[in-house]
Amino acid sequence: MKSWLLQCWTLLRQLSGDDAYERYLRHQLSQHPDEPPLDRKSFFKREQERKWHGIKRCC
Amino acid sequence: MTRNWRQNLIWLAVAVTGASAAGGIALNRGESINAIWFIVAAVCTYLIGYRFYSAWIAAKVLMLDDTRATPAERLADGRDYVPTNRWVVFGHHFAAIAGPGPLIGPTLAAQFGYLPGTLWILAGSVLAGCVQDMIVLFCSMRRDGRSLGQMARDELGPVGGFAALLATFLIMIILIAVLGLVVVNAMKHSPWATSTVAATIPIAVFIGIYMRYLRPGRVLEGSLLGVGLLLLSVGAGGWVDQQAGLREWFNHPGLPLAFAVIGYGLLAAILPVWLLLAPRDYLSTYMKLGTVVLLAVAIVILQPDVKMPALTQFIDGTGPIFAGSLFPFVFITIACGAISGFHSLISSGTTPKLLENERDIRMVGYGGMALESFVAIMALLAACVLDPGVYFAINSPAGVVGADPATAVATITSWGYPVTVEQMNSLAATMGEATLFARTGGAPSLAVGMASIFASAFGDHLLAMWYHFAIMFEAVFILTTLDAGTRVGRFMLQDMLGNFIPKLGQTSWYPSVVLSSCLVVAGWGYFLYIGVIDPNGGVNILWPLFGISNQLLAAIALTVATSILIKTGRVKYVWVTALPLLWLLILTSTAVFQKITSDDPRIGFFAAANDLQHKLDAGLLTADKAAVAPQLIFNQQLDACLALLFVVLLYLVVGDMLRMAWRRQRGLAVLPSSETPYQPSQLPKVMG
């Protein structure tokens, strides 16, 4: 039960993008260990600019 | 063997249940029918379609290969291309494709009765809409997640590519205009609705600042806070409505509200996304998902009776809400609930860059659209559980039934849908509105339907609250589409202008941002303005035009998909996309033909222009109508040209596809298929 709830929570965080920064840090540390990662604030700003650059919403 | 048998039996039971529910709905005459049968028929149809048709397409036509590395894996960059859990992708995909269209289209199409709409939403989605979304997603995934426009250019050539781009841009303009009109009509002379909708703007800005500075990136807590504030704003709107002085601040006719929406659109397009667009989108996504789930639960708990007849006399084309006969206008009107061209832009946008396995195409592409179609069924139900007399009184424009309540109810009652002025007044009073007559656009009638369902299921005393909650919910995500659409329109325009003046193509050069935003807003603002001053309510012109353009984009997407099937040696199965394409071609061509050549001034654009000109010349118009007549005449002619341009674009693309198919058949050279070669996947396979 507890692990099931945890799984739902993880899924919810992933769905909403709440954990985006943590995922970015993991990706950055494993793929580009030599570059310093962005801080949370600038990462979030960059992500939002990028996200709304294309067609994201429909009729 | 026994397991197989058990499974076959289960699917047989699903099929039989679905068929009996659908048969019951279709053959029922005279007596009222319970809404739960619609839900049963719909769910069984989607299950059968998903289990059999989509599985067959996945295995035989597309030959999905779960050993093949997807773009998300091959091109993983941690930003655009990210291998993602399929449930997460499903959520994102659904949130992206689910817009206000499937709520409004079925509400309007209910004027034909419940049957035509239900049948088309079900059949159209499983056989065409879901197939389009799934196959476009597949095509894009095999091409590194390329967009529909790029695929059209790669597979068909520059003509097809340009036509697809221009069609997308024009659809965006018409779509935003019609959505703006829906919001304006919902706010007209309603201080409660207007103040609530207005309050969503500072709420979104506050959440934007919260997520950017106070608690950067804490999306869940920010959204939760925002949703709480939105619910509060519904209550606060009720309070504003009670204050004699304050309510006048928010009590406006259509035209000033239209200008406010236009101004807002411009502001939203040039402000940074984090301040308004992004937080509003978070809020609208949660509101949307929450309300849709709530509506489904309420319908299942309450099991309301459908009061609309199966068919109304308006299938002959004389409908008050929009003119035009059952064929082709029920299909044009429902649009997104059955097949939506816009989805092909999402299926070839973000989604293909996220899927970690080709096998997930089925669930995300086909399943996502099936769920969207279910939303359309619920919107149709919310319209059909209203008394038909009430439904027509809310949705019919004053220009058709008469501006004075007594005349309006007399006209509607004479059609065989009894309704009284007292009934409408007391309904308006319980909903906290001054009047519900001629509240066209679909949003107020949907809100009345939803409010009655919610109130009966969860407590009767809060009708006015539920009504304004429903209005706020519709307005929030209509405005999100408006913001996002204006922004995308701006990028497209900058892209096109950049071909002539390179400097204008720089998306971050501020003068270019302002100039192109103004042009896009002027484009949809014009149609919104005309829609508001049109005494026939504007919806009669704008919604069919939107439907035609949306179905046209779907046809372009299916053309691209068909040509890809042909080129990749799947000619045997080409009918999977070619038959829906043929149907859409017949549909859009007939609709455009009627819109241009019909003698009925409510259907034909030129007929309307001539009719108005004659009345103007003969001096039959009142002074205020005569003042706007020249603009309306010009607009009818412009709309005719636009409709014509739409079909020309479509035939250009289809012609390009046929030329390619013919050359290929003759063994002549064609553009090579741009599919990315096979690479084995390295990702661990999850079973299931």
XYZ file of C-alpha atoms in Angstrom:
747
model
C 0.000 0.000 0.000
C 2.714 2.424 1.023
C 4.817 1.725 -2.042
C 1.713 2.042 -4.206
C 0.986 5.488 -2.765
C 4.590 6.468 -3.291
C 4.349 5.352 -6.900
C 1.219 7.470 -7.430
C 2.976 10.448 -5.865
C 5.995 10.004 -8.130
C 3.720 9.738 -11.156
C 1.811 12.849 -10.119
C 5.013 14.810 -9.637
C 6.281 13.657 -12.995
C 2.978 14.457 -14.707
C 2.857 17.971 -13.342
C 6.542 18.646 -13.915
C 7.094 19.147 -10.197
C 10.205 16.952 -10.273
C 11.578 18.444 -13.527
C 14.555 20.042 -11.796
C 15.575 16.837 -10.034
C 15.360 14.938 -13.319
C 17.430 17.649 -14.995
C 20.080 17.436 -12.283
C 20.305 13.656 -12.700
C 20.569 13.973 -16.473
C 23.127 16.747 -16.226
C 25.304 14.936 -13.684
C 25.341 11.678 -15.627
C 25.647 13.088 -19.164
C 27.570 16.311 -18.745
C 29.462 16.022 -15.438
C 31.940 18.712 -16.534
C 29.333 21.495 -16.949
C 27.985 23.183 -13.839
C 24.189 22.676 -13.754
C 21.763 25.633 -13.707
C 20.178 26.566 -10.423
C 16.507 25.825 -9.866
C 15.322 29.318 -10.747
C 17.103 29.719 -14.062
C 16.307 26.133 -15.021
C 12.618 26.745 -14.465
C 12.672 29.965 -16.496
C 14.492 28.316 -19.384
C 12.110 25.362 -19.354
C 9.016 27.537 -19.539
C 10.376 29.591 -22.412
C 11.189 26.402 -24.281
C 7.910 24.696 -23.479
C 5.769 27.485 -24.878
C 7.705 27.895 -28.081
C 5.622 25.394 -30.048
C 2.037 24.241 -30.319
C 1.141 23.015 -26.870
C -2.589 23.456 -26.663
C -5.426 22.511 -28.940
C -8.985 23.467 -29.550
C -6.688 -22.315 -24.077
C -9.090 -21.693 -21.160
C -7.577 -18.258 -20.634
C -8.166 -17.502 -24.292
C -11.742 -18.623 -23.999
C -12.338 -16.509 -20.955
C -10.884 -13.470 -22.709
C -12.974 -14.077 -25.804
C -16.069 -14.327 -23.645
C -15.272 -11.055 -21.890
C -14.791 -9.222 -25.191
C -17.967 -10.810 -26.549
C -19.818 -9.499 -23.488
C -18.357 -6.014 -24.026
C -19.417 -6.109 -27.656
C -22.940 -7.307 -26.869
C -23.408 -4.748 -24.087
C -22.119 -1.939 -26.276
C -24.261 -3.007 -29.213
C -27.416 -3.263 -27.084
C -26.793 0.120 -25.470
C -26.135 1.735 -28.852
C -29.097 -0.075 -30.387
C -31.309 1.024 -27.509
C -30.229 4.654 -28.007
C -30.704 4.488 -31.762
C -34.084 2.754 -31.813
C -35.628 4.472 -28.802
C -38.566 6.639 -29.828
C -40.973 8.708 -27.844
C -39.979 7.807 -24.316
C -37.121 9.379 -22.405
C -33.878 7.468 -22.235
C -31.362 7.338 -19.419
C -27.999 9.024 -19.903
C -26.193 6.014 -18.465
C -26.857 4.113 -21.718
C -24.841 6.687 -23.605
C -21.960 6.181 -21.228
C -22.187 2.391 -21.575
C -22.409 2.541 -25.367
C -19.474 4.942 -25.528
C -17.176 3.022 -23.188
C -17.883 -0.288 -24.952
C -17.269 1.303 -28.362
C -13.910 2.689 -27.251
C -12.919 -0.612 -25.651
C -13.747 -2.607 -28.777
C -12.079 -0.037 -31.026
C -8.982 0.027 -28.846
C -8.725 -3.717 -28.298
C -9.278 -4.753 -31.912
C -8.921 -1.953 -34.455
C -5.981 -0.169 -32.879
C -4.235 -3.483 -32.140
C -4.699 -4.528 -35.742
C -3.386 -1.197 -37.045
C -0.410 -1.420 -34.685
C 0.478 -4.973 -35.720
C -0.417 -5.168 -39.415
C -0.360 -1.652 -40.813
C 2.281 0.186 -38.829
C 4.164 -2.933 -37.694
C 5.227 -1.237 -34.476
C 8.543 -2.572 -33.350
C 9.358 -2.430 -29.665
C 13.009 -3.253 -30.317
C 13.442 -0.053 -32.305
C 15.000 2.907 -30.542
C 12.597 5.855 -30.429
C 13.671 9.481 -30.992
C 13.418 10.016 -27.228
C 16.138 7.402 -26.754
C 18.333 8.080 -29.781
C 18.337 11.850 -29.475
C 17.983 12.096 -25.685
C 19.064 15.597 -24.666
C 17.268 15.936 -21.340
C 15.140 18.740 -22.766
C 13.010 18.092 -25.851
C 13.848 14.434 -26.238
C 13.341 12.593 -22.967
C 12.315 8.935 -22.624
C 9.233 9.189 -20.419
C 6.863 6.812 -18.700
C 3.907 6.156 -20.980
C 1.302 7.168 -18.411
C 3.047 10.503 -18.025
C 3.126 10.960 -21.799
C -0.532 9.979 -21.957
C -1.336 12.658 -19.376
C 0.618 15.336 -21.228
C -0.810 14.320 -24.579
C -4.377 14.316 -23.298
C -3.957 17.642 -21.522
C -2.632 19.071 -24.791
C -5.361 17.769 -27.099
C -8.313 18.348 -24.764
C -9.567 21.848 -25.431
C -12.893 23.629 -25.457
C -13.848 22.318 -28.922
C -15.341 18.985 -27.803
C -17.394 20.833 -25.204
C -18.835 23.435 -27.555
C -19.293 21.469 -30.806
C -21.542 18.729 -29.376
C -23.556 21.327 -27.410
C -24.355 23.156 -30.637
C -24.924 19.945 -32.600
C -27.579 18.866 -30.082
C -30.007 21.023 -32.094
C -30.337 18.030 -34.455
C -31.342 15.765 -31.540
C -29.134 13.449 -29.529
C -28.777 10.691 -32.110
C -26.720 12.156 -34.988
C -24.182 13.661 -32.620
C -23.786 10.502 -30.554
C -23.356 8.258 -33.586
C -20.775 10.493 -35.216
C -18.787 11.098 -32.023
C -18.509 7.332 -31.501
C -18.007 6.150 -35.081
C -15.903 9.119 -36.111
C -13.496 8.781 -33.225
C -12.799 5.026 -33.382
C -12.604 4.885 -37.185
C -11.080 8.257 -38.049
C -10.044 10.551 -35.198
C -8.119 8.043 -33.099
C -6.602 6.555 -36.265
C -5.388 9.960 -37.421
C -3.792 10.786 -34.069
C -2.151 7.371 -33.820
C -0.775 7.238 -37.361
C 0.489 10.819 -37.374
C 2.223 10.076 -34.081
C 3.793 7.000 -35.666
C 4.915 8.905 -38.771
C 6.463 11.645 -36.673
C 8.216 9.169 -34.355
C 9.795 7.421 -37.311
C 11.044 10.844 -38.469
C 12.766 12.123 -35.323
C 9.617 13.846 -34.090
C 9.238 16.135 -37.082
C 6.182 18.417 -37.310
C 3.257 17.923 -39.669
C 4.378 20.867 -41.798
C 7.914 19.483 -42.117
C 6.593 16.017 -42.960
C 4.289 17.500 -45.608
C 7.305 19.283 -47.116
C 9.554 16.219 -46.943
C 7.016 13.745 -48.290
C 4.952 15.822 -50.715
C 7.157 18.764 -51.620
C 7.178 22.512 -51.006
C 3.594 23.046 -52.222
C 2.140 20.587 -49.735
C 4.337 21.966 -46.992
C 3.313 25.557 -47.605
C -0.386 24.658 -47.840
C -0.212 22.825 -44.510
C 1.503 25.784 -42.851
C -0.943 28.358 -44.201
C -3.960 26.200 -43.283
C -2.672 25.838 -39.726
C -2.212 29.575 -39.399
C -5.687 30.404 -40.709
C -7.320 27.800 -38.474
C -5.601 29.347 -35.501
C -7.068 32.765 -36.335
C -10.621 31.451 -36.778
C -10.350 29.228 -33.720
C -9.264 32.039 -31.420
C -11.976 34.336 -32.761
C -14.731 31.814 -32.132
C -13.418 30.963 -28.674
C -13.221 34.649 -27.837
C -16.831 34.984 -28.933
C -17.867 32.129 -26.648
C -16.236 33.825 -23.641
C -17.714 37.218 -24.512
C -21.201 35.731 -24.782
C -20.779 34.002 -21.424
C -19.750 37.293 -19.744
C -22.272 39.571 -21.459
C -24.278 41.487 -18.815
C -23.213 39.027 -16.153
C -21.243 40.789 -13.392
C -20.707 37.462 -11.612
C -19.206 35.702 -14.651
C -17.211 38.771 -15.740
C -15.701 39.465 -12.329
C -14.800 35.780 -11.862
C -13.164 35.563 -15.282
C -11.366 38.854 -14.661
C -10.103 37.547 -11.313
C -8.442 34.580 -13.051
C -5.898 37.000 -14.569
C -4.377 38.379 -11.321
C -4.583 34.859 -9.862
C -2.551 33.499 -12.767
C -0.037 36.355 -12.452
C 0.311 35.740 -8.714
C 0.913 32.020 -9.283
C 3.402 32.940 -11.993
C 5.379 35.101 -9.560
C 5.051 32.422 -6.880
C 6.520 29.721 -9.107
C 9.189 31.985 -10.531
C 10.446 33.855 -7.436
C 8.833 32.754 -4.191
C 9.083 28.999 -4.638
C 10.813 28.411 -7.992
C 9.634 25.345 -9.858
C 7.270 24.084 -7.134
C 4.599 23.349 -9.660
C 2.277 21.176 -7.589
C 1.975 23.456 -4.594
C 1.674 26.538 -6.788
C -1.085 24.937 -8.848
C -2.934 23.745 -5.774
C -2.838 27.255 -4.332
C -4.069 28.667 -7.628
C -6.949 26.215 -7.926
C -8.002 27.150 -4.387
C -7.928 30.837 -5.326
C -9.962 30.153 -8.476
C -12.658 28.417 -6.436
C -12.641 31.373 -4.052
C -13.036 33.742 -6.999
C -16.280 31.972 -7.973
C -17.660 32.734 -4.497
C -16.259 36.273 -4.595
C -17.975 36.826 -7.943
C -21.294 36.048 -6.268
C -20.514 38.657 -3.642
C -19.604 41.266 -6.278
C -22.923 40.538 -7.981
C -24.748 41.522 -4.756
C -23.015 44.909 -4.389
C -25.112 47.566 -6.112
C -22.199 49.841 -7.009
C -19.479 47.305 -7.638
C -21.526 45.088 -9.949
C -21.837 47.912 -12.510
C -18.056 47.781 -12.955
C -18.472 44.326 -14.413
C -21.820 44.719 -16.145
C -21.064 45.248 -19.832
C -22.562 44.576 -23.250
C -20.709 42.415 -25.787
C -18.628 44.998 -27.600
C -16.576 46.432 -24.675
C -16.002 42.868 -23.468
C -14.779 41.895 -26.927
C -12.284 44.776 -26.853
C -11.198 43.712 -23.383
C -10.572 40.167 -24.638
C -8.635 41.556 -27.623
C -6.509 43.728 -25.333
C -5.927 40.818 -23.024
C -4.874 38.617 -25.961
C -2.298 41.178 -27.054
C -0.939 41.512 -23.533
C -0.710 37.746 -23.095
C 1.189 37.392 -26.358
C 3.929 39.889 -25.504
C 4.293 39.316 -21.747
C 6.855 36.712 -20.710
C 5.315 33.216 -20.562
C 6.162 32.634 -16.915
C 4.032 35.596 -15.847
C 0.686 34.723 -17.401
C 0.562 31.903 -19.930
C 2.399 29.153 -18.064
C 0.662 29.559 -14.687
C -2.723 29.905 -16.362
C -2.041 26.696 -18.221
C -1.228 24.794 -15.025
C -4.471 25.999 -13.484
C -6.570 25.254 -16.549
C -5.146 21.741 -16.838
C -6.143 20.842 -13.278
C -9.531 22.500 -13.613
C -10.132 20.667 -16.875
C -9.178 17.222 -15.623
C -11.007 17.717 -12.333
C -14.206 18.940 -13.931
C -14.277 16.218 -16.570
C -13.878 13.521 -13.909
C -16.471 15.230 -11.712
C -18.934 15.367 -14.611
C -18.475 11.676 -15.393
C -18.961 10.741 -11.731
C -22.018 12.978 -11.458
C -23.639 11.456 -14.565
C -23.026 7.951 -13.245
C -24.404 8.804 -9.782
C -27.356 10.811 -10.969
C -28.250 8.931 -14.172
C -30.297 11.818 -15.562
C -32.888 11.332 -18.285
C -32.176 12.686 -21.736
C -35.024 15.004 -22.666
C -33.927 15.968 -26.155
C -35.654 13.901 -28.887
C -33.512 11.543 -30.989
C -33.981 13.758 -34.022
C -35.431 17.238 -34.339
C -37.049 18.848 -37.377
C -33.898 20.961 -37.777
C -32.098 18.196 -39.665
C -33.602 19.912 -42.729
C -31.214 22.833 -42.259
C -33.502 25.416 -40.612
C -31.921 25.110 -37.148
C -31.929 28.291 -35.043
C -28.456 27.804 -33.517
C -26.672 27.371 -36.809
C -28.169 26.903 -40.247
C -27.394 23.941 -42.452
C -28.750 20.440 -42.952
C -27.696 17.324 -41.029
C -25.277 16.379 -43.777
C -22.648 17.818 -43.726
C -23.137 20.208 -40.817
C -23.449 17.765 -37.930
C -19.946 16.531 -38.812
C -18.569 20.021 -39.335
C -20.056 21.218 -36.044
C -18.889 18.362 -33.840
C -15.393 18.594 -35.309
C -12.927 17.980 -32.464
C -15.096 15.459 -30.622
C -14.784 12.958 -33.460
C -11.755 13.956 -35.506
C -9.648 17.034 -35.009
C -6.959 18.208 -37.369
C -5.361 20.147 -34.570
C -4.403 16.946 -32.795
C -2.062 16.112 -35.629
C -0.002 19.137 -34.598
C 0.354 17.761 -31.061
C 0.947 14.224 -32.326
C 3.793 15.612 -34.392
C 4.971 18.067 -31.766
C 5.971 17.274 -28.202
C 4.541 13.768 -27.801
C 6.712 11.868 -30.321
C 9.833 13.193 -28.602
C 8.848 11.662 -25.273
C 7.709 8.096 -25.954
C 10.284 5.529 -24.878
C 8.745 2.653 -26.803
C 6.975 2.405 -30.164
C 4.413 0.130 -28.586
C 3.100 3.089 -26.546
C 1.906 4.830 -29.732
C -1.293 2.845 -29.497
C -2.152 3.860 -25.974
C -1.174 7.509 -26.305
C -2.388 8.176 -29.876
C -5.498 6.043 -30.097
C -6.363 5.995 -26.389
C -5.865 9.749 -25.910
C -8.357 10.577 -28.637
C -10.844 7.980 -27.340
C -10.829 9.775 -23.997
C -11.274 13.129 -25.713
C -14.248 11.745 -27.594
C -15.695 10.630 -24.262
C -15.545 14.251 -23.101
C -17.541 15.156 -26.209
C -20.202 12.566 -25.306
C -20.506 14.091 -21.852
C -20.906 17.582 -23.290
C -23.622 16.271 -25.581
C -25.350 14.701 -22.587
C -25.155 17.935 -20.606
C -27.025 19.645 -23.471
C -29.542 16.827 -23.923
C -30.593 16.540 -20.272
C -31.963 20.108 -20.458
C -35.582 20.630 -21.453
C -35.359 21.129 -25.232
C -37.348 24.362 -24.889
C -34.793 25.706 -22.401
C -31.902 24.512 -24.559
C -33.241 26.370 -27.593
C -34.107 29.482 -25.568
C -30.534 29.744 -24.277
C -28.782 28.980 -27.537
C -30.930 30.682 -30.183
C -29.770 34.177 -31.148
C -32.198 37.066 -30.829
C -31.978 37.637 -34.574
C -33.707 34.289 -35.162
C -36.277 33.911 -32.372
C -36.868 37.567 -31.493
C -35.223 39.847 -28.953
C -38.209 40.067 -26.648
C -38.697 37.099 -24.249
C -42.412 36.682 -25.027
C -41.726 36.452 -28.770
C -38.785 34.092 -28.213
C -40.759 31.598 -26.108
C -43.692 31.781 -28.526
C -41.407 30.933 -31.462
C -39.676 28.106 -29.617
C -42.947 26.683 -28.291
C -44.364 26.766 -31.814
C -41.557 24.420 -32.867
C -42.924 21.860 -30.419
C -40.502 22.593 -27.529
C -42.675 24.212 -24.872
C -41.021 26.806 -22.642
C -42.374 29.808 -20.759
C -40.973 33.197 -19.809
C -41.531 32.357 -16.106
C -39.578 29.116 -16.487
C -36.646 30.948 -18.087
C -36.751 33.756 -15.532
C -36.772 31.430 -12.567
C -33.983 29.366 -14.128
C -31.937 32.533 -14.645
C -32.610 33.569 -11.055
C -31.478 30.219 -9.622
C -28.327 30.416 -11.771
C -27.638 33.960 -10.495
C -27.975 35.521 -13.950
C -30.138 38.405 -15.172
C -31.299 36.491 -18.222
C -30.539 33.245 -20.037
C -32.256 34.206 -23.286
C -30.048 34.182 -26.389
C -26.845 33.341 -24.516
C -25.315 31.866 -27.646
C -21.945 30.157 -28.012
C -22.658 27.000 -26.072
C -20.894 27.926 -22.823
C -23.949 29.141 -20.844
C -26.064 26.189 -21.954
C -23.279 23.757 -21.071
C -22.918 25.491 -17.722
C -26.666 25.233 -17.048
C -26.548 21.530 -17.991
C -23.476 20.885 -15.840
C -24.874 22.906 -12.951
C -28.120 20.936 -12.954
C -26.224 17.632 -13.083
C -23.752 18.663 -10.339
C -26.436 20.197 -8.151
C -28.678 17.123 -8.357
C -25.775 14.815 -7.660
C -23.990 16.837 -4.967
C -26.637 19.081 -3.376
C -29.329 21.266 -4.823
C -28.824 24.550 -3.032
C -25.673 25.646 -4.838
C -26.990 25.932 -8.398
C -25.732 29.482 -8.959
C -22.310 28.496 -7.587
C -22.098 25.457 -9.867
C -23.216 27.515 -12.844
C -20.484 30.088 -12.353
C -17.962 27.418 -11.538
C -18.744 25.857 -14.925
C -18.450 29.243 -16.658
C -15.140 29.925 -14.918
C -13.856 26.469 -15.868
C -14.735 26.998 -19.536
C -13.366 30.527 -19.571
C -10.079 29.527 -17.941
C -9.106 27.053 -20.538
C -10.602 28.948 -23.440
C -8.358 31.850 -22.433
C -5.399 29.469 -22.193
C -6.033 28.345 -25.763
C -6.390 31.987 -26.741
C -3.034 32.921 -25.158
C -1.212 29.887 -26.453
C -2.788 30.178 -29.905
C -1.888 33.845 -30.285
C 1.690 33.023 -29.304
C 1.973 30.158 -31.756
C 0.350 32.289 -34.432
C 2.993 34.904 -33.716
C 5.829 32.390 -34.146
C 4.340 31.137 -37.407
C 3.906 34.646 -38.717
C 7.461 35.591 -37.715
C 8.654 32.473 -39.491
C 6.774 33.416 -42.661
C 7.804 37.091 -42.500
C 11.376 36.009 -41.892
C 11.422 34.656 -45.451
C 11.076 38.191 -46.767
C 12.740 40.308 -44.088
C 15.185 38.097 -42.139
C 15.256 40.495 -39.186
C 11.519 39.944 -38.606
C 12.151 36.216 -38.338
C 14.091 36.597 -35.074
C 11.627 35.455 -32.433
C 13.359 37.418 -29.693
C 13.701 40.770 -31.487
C 11.196 42.911 -29.603
C 9.857 45.102 -32.445
C 9.191 41.972 -34.451
C 7.473 40.356 -31.442
C 5.178 43.348 -31.001
C 4.484 43.769 -34.718
C 3.626 40.127 -35.355
C 1.593 39.834 -32.140
C -0.432 42.870 -33.190
C -1.030 41.379 -36.626
C -2.216 38.051 -35.201
C -4.443 39.721 -32.614
C -5.824 42.053 -35.293
C -6.627 38.983 -37.394
C -8.724 37.195 -34.802
C -9.890 40.431 -33.229
C -11.516 41.382 -36.517
C -13.552 38.177 -36.673
C -14.444 38.477 -33.005
C -15.635 42.051 -33.510
C -17.827 41.060 -36.466
C -19.142 38.083 -34.500
C -20.219 40.363 -31.668
C -21.971 42.981 -33.835
C -23.740 40.339 -35.962
C -27.424 40.218 -34.890
C -27.543 36.507 -35.756
C -25.056 35.879 -32.993
C -21.855 35.310 -34.934
C -21.720 31.653 -33.924
C -23.786 30.821 -37.001
C -20.919 32.070 -39.194
C -17.812 31.433 -37.118
C -18.394 27.924 -35.773
C -19.038 26.287 -39.198
C -16.020 28.154 -40.554
C -13.933 26.818 -37.682
C -15.342 23.295 -38.182
C -14.528 23.376 -41.886
C -10.987 24.556 -41.249
C -10.411 21.986 -38.537
C -11.691 19.105 -40.684
C -9.551 20.446 -43.492
C -6.439 20.269 -41.358
C -7.406 16.704 -40.442
C -7.684 15.938 -44.147
C -4.201 17.387 -44.733
C -2.826 15.246 -41.895
C -4.501 12.149 -43.334
C -3.093 13.021 -46.774
C 0.421 13.148 -45.355
C -0.210 9.868 -43.495
C -1.611 8.240 -46.639
C 1.375 9.230 -48.720
C 3.701 7.864 -46.051
C 1.792 4.556 -46.021
C 2.096 4.378 -49.815
C 5.798 5.195 -49.855
C 6.715 2.757 -47.123
C 5.161 -0.179 -48.984
C 1.885 -0.355 -47.066
C -0.318 0.206 -50.135
C -2.425 -2.835 -49.209
C -3.612 -1.065 -46.051
C -3.812 2.430 -47.430
C -7.603 2.512 -46.916
C -7.043 2.868 -43.166
C -6.248 6.535 -43.733
C -7.564 6.937 -47.289
C -11.203 6.162 -46.427
C -11.419 8.715 -43.584
C -9.625 11.137 -45.917
C -12.189 10.542 -48.670
C -15.000 11.091 -46.177
C -13.482 14.370 -44.981
C -12.974 15.481 -48.580
C -16.666 14.889 -49.337
C -17.624 16.581 -46.084
C -15.534 19.734 -46.373
C -16.193 20.131 -50.111
C -19.962 19.828 -49.627
C -19.926 22.210 -46.700
C -17.870 24.821 -48.544
C -19.983 24.386 -51.675
C -23.163 25.008 -49.663
C -21.622 27.884 -47.755
C -20.761 29.588 -51.038
C -23.653 28.734 -53.363
C -26.682 28.323 -51.073
C -29.575 30.736 -51.696
C -30.518 30.636 -48.021
C -29.050 33.789 -46.462
C -28.431 31.943 -43.206
C -26.270 29.321 -44.953
C -24.749 30.951 -48.032
C -22.188 33.721 -47.501
C -22.973 35.466 -50.790
C -26.710 34.990 -50.310
C -26.400 36.683 -46.918
C -24.359 39.535 -48.372
C -26.883 40.091 -51.188
C -29.836 39.807 -48.844
C -28.405 42.421 -46.530
C -27.505 44.690 -49.461
C -31.074 44.539 -50.759
C -32.480 45.349 -47.336
C -30.021 48.213 -46.965
C -30.876 49.625 -50.403
C -34.607 49.317 -49.756
C -34.213 51.112 -46.427
C -35.670 48.196 -44.447
C -33.036 48.255 -41.713
C -33.176 50.220 -38.485
C -30.553 52.951 -38.124
C -28.200 50.934 -35.909
C -28.425 47.859 -38.164
C -27.882 49.973 -41.262
C -24.746 51.412 -39.661
C -23.043 48.016 -39.346
C -24.531 46.486 -42.523
C -21.605 47.423 -44.824
C -19.152 45.727 -42.448
C -21.309 42.612 -42.253
C -21.615 42.489 -46.034
C -17.878 42.776 -46.476
C -17.347 40.096 -43.847
C -19.700 37.632 -45.564
C -17.756 38.096 -48.794
C -14.461 37.696 -46.969
C -15.694 34.502 -45.309
C -16.702 33.125 -48.711
C -13.188 33.776 -50.043
C -11.674 32.197 -46.946
C -13.807 29.056 -47.304
C -12.804 28.864 -50.943
C -9.138 29.270 -50.029
C -9.505 26.407 -47.546
C -10.700 23.928 -50.189
C -8.137 25.125 -52.695
C -5.376 24.470 -50.137
C -6.832 21.040 -49.406
C -7.061 20.029 -53.075
C -3.522 21.264 -53.646
C -2.235 18.912 -50.947
C -4.399 15.987 -52.036
C -3.415 16.585 -55.672
C 0.226 16.568 -54.649
C -0.309 13.246 -52.872
C -2.120 11.689 -55.874
C 0.626 12.892 -58.230
C 3.191 11.219 -55.988
C 1.146 7.991 -55.819
C 0.705 7.955 -59.597
C 4.409 8.539 -60.255
C 5.315 5.808 -57.828
C 2.866 3.434 -59.492
C 4.450 4.191 -62.867
C 7.907 3.590 -61.425
C 8.924 7.246 -61.796
C 11.090 9.046 -59.258
C 9.376 10.441 -56.168
C 10.768 12.157 -53.080
C 12.269 9.361 -50.978
C 10.611 8.412 -47.713
C 12.322 10.317 -44.925
C 12.037 7.561 -42.346
C 15.021 7.317 -39.992
C 16.807 3.945 -40.342
C 16.372 1.257 -37.729
C 18.492 1.345 -34.597
C 18.059 -1.207 -31.836
C 16.806 0.066 -28.506
C 19.126 -0.182 -25.507
C 16.468 0.661 -22.953
C 15.331 -2.125 -20.609
C 11.936 -3.474 -21.703
C 9.092 -3.235 -19.222
C 6.480 -5.911 -19.710
C 2.813 -4.948 -19.900
